[in-house]
PDB file of C-alpha atoms in Angstrom:
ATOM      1  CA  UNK A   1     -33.885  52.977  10.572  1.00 52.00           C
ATOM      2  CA  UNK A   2     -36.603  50.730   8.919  1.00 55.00           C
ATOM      3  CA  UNK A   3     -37.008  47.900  10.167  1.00 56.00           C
ATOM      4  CA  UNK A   4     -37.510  45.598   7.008  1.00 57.00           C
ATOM      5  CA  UNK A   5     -34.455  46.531   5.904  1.00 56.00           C
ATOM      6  CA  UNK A   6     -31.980  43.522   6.563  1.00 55.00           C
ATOM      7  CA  UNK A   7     -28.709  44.872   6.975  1.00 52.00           C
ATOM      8  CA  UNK A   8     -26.991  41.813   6.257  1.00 52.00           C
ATOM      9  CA  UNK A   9     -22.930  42.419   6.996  1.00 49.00           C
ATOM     10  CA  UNK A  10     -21.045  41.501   3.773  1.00 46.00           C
ATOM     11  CA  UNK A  11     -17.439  40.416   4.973  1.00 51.00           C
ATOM     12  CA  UNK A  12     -15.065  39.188   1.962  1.00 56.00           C
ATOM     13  CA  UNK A  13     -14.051  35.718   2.320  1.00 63.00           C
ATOM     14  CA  UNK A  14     -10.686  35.045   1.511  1.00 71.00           C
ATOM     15  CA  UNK A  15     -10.827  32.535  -1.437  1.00 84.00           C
ATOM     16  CA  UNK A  16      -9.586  29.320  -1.298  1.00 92.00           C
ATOM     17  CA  UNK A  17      -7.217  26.358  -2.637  1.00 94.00           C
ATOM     18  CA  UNK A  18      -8.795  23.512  -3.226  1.00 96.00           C
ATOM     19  CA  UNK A  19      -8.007  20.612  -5.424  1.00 96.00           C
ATOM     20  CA  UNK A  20      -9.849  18.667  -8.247  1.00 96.00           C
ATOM     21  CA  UNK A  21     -11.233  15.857  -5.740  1.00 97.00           C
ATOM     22  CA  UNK A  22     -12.339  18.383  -3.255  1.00 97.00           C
ATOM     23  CA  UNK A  23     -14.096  19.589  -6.230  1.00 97.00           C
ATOM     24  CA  UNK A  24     -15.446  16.029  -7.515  1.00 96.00           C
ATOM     25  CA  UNK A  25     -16.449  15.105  -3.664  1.00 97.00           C
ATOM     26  CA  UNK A  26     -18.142  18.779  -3.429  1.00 96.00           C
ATOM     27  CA  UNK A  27     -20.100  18.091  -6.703  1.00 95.00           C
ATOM     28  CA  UNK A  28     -21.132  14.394  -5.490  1.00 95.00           C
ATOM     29  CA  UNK A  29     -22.865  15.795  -2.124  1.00 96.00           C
ATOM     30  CA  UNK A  30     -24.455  18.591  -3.963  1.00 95.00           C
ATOM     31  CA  UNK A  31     -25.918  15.566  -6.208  1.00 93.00           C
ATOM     32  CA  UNK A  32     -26.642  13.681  -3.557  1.00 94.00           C
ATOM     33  CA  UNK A  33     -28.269  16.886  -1.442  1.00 94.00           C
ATOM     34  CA  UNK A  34     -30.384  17.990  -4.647  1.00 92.00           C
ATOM     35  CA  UNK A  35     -33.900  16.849  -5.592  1.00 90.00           C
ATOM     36  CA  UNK A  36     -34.126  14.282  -8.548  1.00 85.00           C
ATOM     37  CA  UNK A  37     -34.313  16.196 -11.408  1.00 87.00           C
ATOM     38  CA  UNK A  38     -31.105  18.483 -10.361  1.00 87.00           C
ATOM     39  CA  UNK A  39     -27.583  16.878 -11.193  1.00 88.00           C
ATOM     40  CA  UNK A  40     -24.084  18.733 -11.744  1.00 91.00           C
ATOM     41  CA  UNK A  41     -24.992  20.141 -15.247  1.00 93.00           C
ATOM     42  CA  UNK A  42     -27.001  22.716 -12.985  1.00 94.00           C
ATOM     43  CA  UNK A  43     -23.706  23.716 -11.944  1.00 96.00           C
ATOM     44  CA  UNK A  44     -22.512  24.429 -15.300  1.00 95.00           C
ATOM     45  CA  UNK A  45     -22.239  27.760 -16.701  1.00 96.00           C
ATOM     46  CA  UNK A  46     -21.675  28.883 -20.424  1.00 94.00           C
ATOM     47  CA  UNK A  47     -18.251  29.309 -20.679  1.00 95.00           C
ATOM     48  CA  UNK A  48     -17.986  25.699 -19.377  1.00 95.00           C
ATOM     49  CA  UNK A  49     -16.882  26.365 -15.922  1.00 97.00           C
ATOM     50  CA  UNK A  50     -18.245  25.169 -12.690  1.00 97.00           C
ATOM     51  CA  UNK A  51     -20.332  27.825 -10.424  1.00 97.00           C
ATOM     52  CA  UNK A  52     -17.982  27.080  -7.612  1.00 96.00           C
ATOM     53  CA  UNK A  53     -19.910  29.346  -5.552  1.00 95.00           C
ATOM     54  CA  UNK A  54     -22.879  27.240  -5.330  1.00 95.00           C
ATOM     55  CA  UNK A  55     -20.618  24.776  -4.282  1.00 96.00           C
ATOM     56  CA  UNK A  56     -18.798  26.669  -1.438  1.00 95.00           C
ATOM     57  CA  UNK A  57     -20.951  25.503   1.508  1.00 94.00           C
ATOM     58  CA  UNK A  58     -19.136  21.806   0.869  1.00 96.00           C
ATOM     59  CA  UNK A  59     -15.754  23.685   0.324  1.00 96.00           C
ATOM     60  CA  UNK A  60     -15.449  25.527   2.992  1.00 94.00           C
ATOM     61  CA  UNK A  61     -15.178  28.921   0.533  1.00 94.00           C
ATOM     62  CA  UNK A  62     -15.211  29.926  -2.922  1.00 94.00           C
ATOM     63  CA  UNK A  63     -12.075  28.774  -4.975  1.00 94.00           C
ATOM     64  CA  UNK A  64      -9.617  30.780  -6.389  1.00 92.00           C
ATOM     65  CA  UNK A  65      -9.041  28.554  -9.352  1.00 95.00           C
ATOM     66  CA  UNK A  66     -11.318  27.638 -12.226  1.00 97.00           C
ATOM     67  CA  UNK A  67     -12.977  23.895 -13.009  1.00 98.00           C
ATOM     68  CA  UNK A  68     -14.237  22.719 -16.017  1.00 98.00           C
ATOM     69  CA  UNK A  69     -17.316  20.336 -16.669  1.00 96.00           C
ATOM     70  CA  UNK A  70     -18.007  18.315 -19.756  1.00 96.00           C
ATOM     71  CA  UNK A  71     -21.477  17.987 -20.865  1.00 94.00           C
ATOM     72  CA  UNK A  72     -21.284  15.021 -22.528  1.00 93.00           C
ATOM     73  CA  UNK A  73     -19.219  12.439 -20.028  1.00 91.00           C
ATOM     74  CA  UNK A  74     -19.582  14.616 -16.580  1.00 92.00           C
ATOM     75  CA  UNK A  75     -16.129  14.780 -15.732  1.00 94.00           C
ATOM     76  CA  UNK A  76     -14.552  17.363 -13.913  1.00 96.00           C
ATOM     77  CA  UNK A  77     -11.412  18.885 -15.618  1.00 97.00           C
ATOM     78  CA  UNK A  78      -8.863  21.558 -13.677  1.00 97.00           C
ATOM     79  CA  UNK A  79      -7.850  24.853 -15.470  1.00 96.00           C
ATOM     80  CA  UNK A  80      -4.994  23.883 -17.461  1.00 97.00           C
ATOM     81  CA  UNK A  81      -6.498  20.874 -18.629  1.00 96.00           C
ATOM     82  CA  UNK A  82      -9.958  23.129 -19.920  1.00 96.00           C
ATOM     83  CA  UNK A  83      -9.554  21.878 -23.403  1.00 96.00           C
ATOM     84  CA  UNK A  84     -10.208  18.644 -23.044  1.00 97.00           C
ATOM     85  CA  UNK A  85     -13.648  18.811 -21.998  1.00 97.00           C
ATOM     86  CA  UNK A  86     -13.851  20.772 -25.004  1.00 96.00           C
ATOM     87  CA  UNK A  87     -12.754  18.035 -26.914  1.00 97.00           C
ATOM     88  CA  UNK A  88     -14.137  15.646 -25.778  1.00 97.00           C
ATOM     89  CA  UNK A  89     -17.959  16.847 -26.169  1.00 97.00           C
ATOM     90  CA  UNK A  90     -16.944  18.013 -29.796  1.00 97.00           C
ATOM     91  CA  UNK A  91     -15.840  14.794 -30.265  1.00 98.00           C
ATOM     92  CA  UNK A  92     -18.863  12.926 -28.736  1.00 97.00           C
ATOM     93  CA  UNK A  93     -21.777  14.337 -30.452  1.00 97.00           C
ATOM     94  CA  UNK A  94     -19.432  13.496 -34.062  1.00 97.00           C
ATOM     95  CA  UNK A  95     -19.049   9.674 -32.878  1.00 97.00           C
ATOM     96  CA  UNK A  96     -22.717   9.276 -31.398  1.00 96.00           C
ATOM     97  CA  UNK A  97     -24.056  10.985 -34.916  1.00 97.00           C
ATOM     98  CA  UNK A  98     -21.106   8.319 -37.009  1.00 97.00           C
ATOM     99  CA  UNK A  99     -22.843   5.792 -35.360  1.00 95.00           C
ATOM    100  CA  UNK A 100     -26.318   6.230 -35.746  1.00 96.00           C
ATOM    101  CA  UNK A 101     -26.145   7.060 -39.379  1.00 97.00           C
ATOM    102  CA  UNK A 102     -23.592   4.597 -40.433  1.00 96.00           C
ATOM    103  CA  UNK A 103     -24.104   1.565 -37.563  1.00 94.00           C
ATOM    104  CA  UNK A 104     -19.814   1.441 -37.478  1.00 94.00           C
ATOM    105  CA  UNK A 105     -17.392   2.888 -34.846  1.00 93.00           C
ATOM    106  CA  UNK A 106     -15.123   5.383 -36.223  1.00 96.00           C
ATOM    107  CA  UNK A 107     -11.848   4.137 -34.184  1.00 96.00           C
ATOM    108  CA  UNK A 108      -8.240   3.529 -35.644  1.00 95.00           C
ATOM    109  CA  UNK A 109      -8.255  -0.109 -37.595  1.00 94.00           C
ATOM    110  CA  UNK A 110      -5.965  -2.343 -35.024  1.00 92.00           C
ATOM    111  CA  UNK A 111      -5.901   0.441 -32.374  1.00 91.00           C
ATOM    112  CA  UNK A 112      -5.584  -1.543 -28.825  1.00 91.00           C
ATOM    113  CA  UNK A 113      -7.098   1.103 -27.199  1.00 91.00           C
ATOM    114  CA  UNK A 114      -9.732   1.982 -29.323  1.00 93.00           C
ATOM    115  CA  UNK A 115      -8.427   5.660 -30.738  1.00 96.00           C
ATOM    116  CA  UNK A 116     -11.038   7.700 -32.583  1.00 97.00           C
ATOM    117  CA  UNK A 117     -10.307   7.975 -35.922  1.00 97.00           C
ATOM    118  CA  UNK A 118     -10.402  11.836 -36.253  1.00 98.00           C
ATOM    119  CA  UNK A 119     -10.020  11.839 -40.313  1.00 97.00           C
ATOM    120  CA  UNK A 120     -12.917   9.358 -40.877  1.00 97.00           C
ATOM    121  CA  UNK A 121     -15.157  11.621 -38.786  1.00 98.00           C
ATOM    122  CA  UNK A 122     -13.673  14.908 -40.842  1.00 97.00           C
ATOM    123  CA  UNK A 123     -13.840  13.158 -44.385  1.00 97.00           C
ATOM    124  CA  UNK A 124     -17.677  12.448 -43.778  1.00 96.00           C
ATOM    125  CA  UNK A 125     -18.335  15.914 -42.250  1.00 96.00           C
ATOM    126  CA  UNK A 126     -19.365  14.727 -38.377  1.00 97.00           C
ATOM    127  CA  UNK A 127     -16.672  16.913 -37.153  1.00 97.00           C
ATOM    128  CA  UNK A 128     -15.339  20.021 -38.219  1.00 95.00           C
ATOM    129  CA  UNK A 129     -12.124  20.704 -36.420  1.00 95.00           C
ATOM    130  CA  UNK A 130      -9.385  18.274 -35.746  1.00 96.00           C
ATOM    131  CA  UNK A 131      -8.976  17.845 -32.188  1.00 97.00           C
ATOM    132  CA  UNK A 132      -5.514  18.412 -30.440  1.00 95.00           C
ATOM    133  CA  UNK A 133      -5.759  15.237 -28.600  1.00 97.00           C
ATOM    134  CA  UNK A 134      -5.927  11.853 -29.386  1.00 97.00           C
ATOM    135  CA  UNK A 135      -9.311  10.471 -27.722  1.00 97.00           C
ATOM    136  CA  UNK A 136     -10.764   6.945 -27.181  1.00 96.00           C
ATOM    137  CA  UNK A 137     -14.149   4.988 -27.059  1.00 94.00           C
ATOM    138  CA  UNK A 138     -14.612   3.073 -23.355  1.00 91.00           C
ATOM    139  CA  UNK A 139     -16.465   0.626 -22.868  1.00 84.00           C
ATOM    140  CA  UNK A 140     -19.459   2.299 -20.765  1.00 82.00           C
ATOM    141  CA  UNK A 141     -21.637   2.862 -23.428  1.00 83.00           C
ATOM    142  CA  UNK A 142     -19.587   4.401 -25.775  1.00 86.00           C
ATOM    143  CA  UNK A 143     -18.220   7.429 -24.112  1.00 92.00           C
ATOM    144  CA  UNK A 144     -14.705   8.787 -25.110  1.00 95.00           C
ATOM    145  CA  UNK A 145     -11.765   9.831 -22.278  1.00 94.00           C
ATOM    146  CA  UNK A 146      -8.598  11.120 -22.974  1.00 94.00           C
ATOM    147  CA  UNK A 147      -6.772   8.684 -20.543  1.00 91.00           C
ATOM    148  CA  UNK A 148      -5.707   5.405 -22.734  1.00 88.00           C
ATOM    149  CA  UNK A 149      -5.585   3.251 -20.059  1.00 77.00           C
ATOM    150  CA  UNK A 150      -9.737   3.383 -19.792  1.00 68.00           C
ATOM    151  CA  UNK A 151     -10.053   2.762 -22.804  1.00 70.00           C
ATOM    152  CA  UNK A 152     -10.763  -0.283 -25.420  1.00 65.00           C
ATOM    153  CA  UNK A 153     -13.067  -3.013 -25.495  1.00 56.00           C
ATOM    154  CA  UNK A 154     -11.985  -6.044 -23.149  1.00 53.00           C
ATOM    155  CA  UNK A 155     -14.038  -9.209 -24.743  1.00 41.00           C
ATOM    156  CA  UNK A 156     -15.581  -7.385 -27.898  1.00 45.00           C
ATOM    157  CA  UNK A 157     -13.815  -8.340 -31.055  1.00 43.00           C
ATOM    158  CA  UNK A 158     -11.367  -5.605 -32.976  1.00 43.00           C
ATOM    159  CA  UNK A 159     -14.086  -4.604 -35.518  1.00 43.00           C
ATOM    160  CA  UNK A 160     -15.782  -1.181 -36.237  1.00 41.00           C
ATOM    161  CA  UNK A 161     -18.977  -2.299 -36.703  1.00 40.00           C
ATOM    162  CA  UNK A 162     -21.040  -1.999 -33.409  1.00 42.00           C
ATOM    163  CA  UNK A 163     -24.840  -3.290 -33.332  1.00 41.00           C
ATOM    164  CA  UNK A 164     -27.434  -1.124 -33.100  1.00 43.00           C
ATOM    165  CA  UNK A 165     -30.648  -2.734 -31.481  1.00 42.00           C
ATOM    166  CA  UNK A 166     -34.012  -0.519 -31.801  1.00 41.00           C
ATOM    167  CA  UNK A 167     -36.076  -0.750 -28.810  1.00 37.00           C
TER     168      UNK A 167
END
């Protein structure tokens, strides 16, 4: 037997249940654990999913289900809900690019919540596919959710014009 040779014992790990705030707590101490530079993006993969592996020292395992990540507003999406972070990062890039080229937000005239007006973006050819979803502008810097109920602009005036100051 050599002795460099580190026979290390691979035992199979049963995987695990967890649910979507085990996930979002998991993903906030590896942020928290991780040097400056590294956030939760480093935890995406290209299919969109989370490497829940890298995660499974603050889960107790690896999961058997599959978690979803959206590049553009970080949130953390379960399996069945996997297009919406889709969506919503499609839908993103079109309103951040509407903006800057036109200085007006592309929302439904009179919407209360602020809903993205998907044809405006389609007739001027920011977006490409019409999402399944209806989708709204917060009020943290412009970021869309799905959920209505974050949405809309308490204190800003019901106009689609939005000011855009050069630094």
């Amino acid at each position: 037997m050599l002795f460099w040779k580190n026979k290390r014992n691979h035992t199979n790990r049963a995987a695990i249940h967890v649910t979507l705030e085990d996930v979002r707590r998991a993903v906030l101490k590896y942020e928290d654990e991780m040097p400056a530079p590294i956030n939760r993006m480093s935890l995406l993969q290209s299919d969109g999913t989370i490497d829940l592996s890298r995660l499974s020292r603050y889960l107790g395992g690896v999961p058997e289900q599959k978690f979803y990540l959206s590049r553009e507003t970080y949130e953390i999406f379960p399996e069945e809900e996997r297009h919406i972070p889709y969506f919503l990062d499609l839908v993103q890039n079109a309103v951040d690019d509407y903006v800057n080229e036109t200085g007006k937000m592309p929302v439904i005239q009179g919407s209360p919540e602020f809903e993205v007006d998907f044809k405006v973006l389609m007739n001027e050819h920011f977006l490409n596919e019409l999402p399944t979803i209806p989708l709204y502008v917060t009020e943290q810097e412009l970021m869309l959710t799905h959920r209505p109920e974050r949405a809309g602009m308490n204190g800003m005036q019901q106009d689609s014009s939005v000011m855009i100051l050069e630094l």
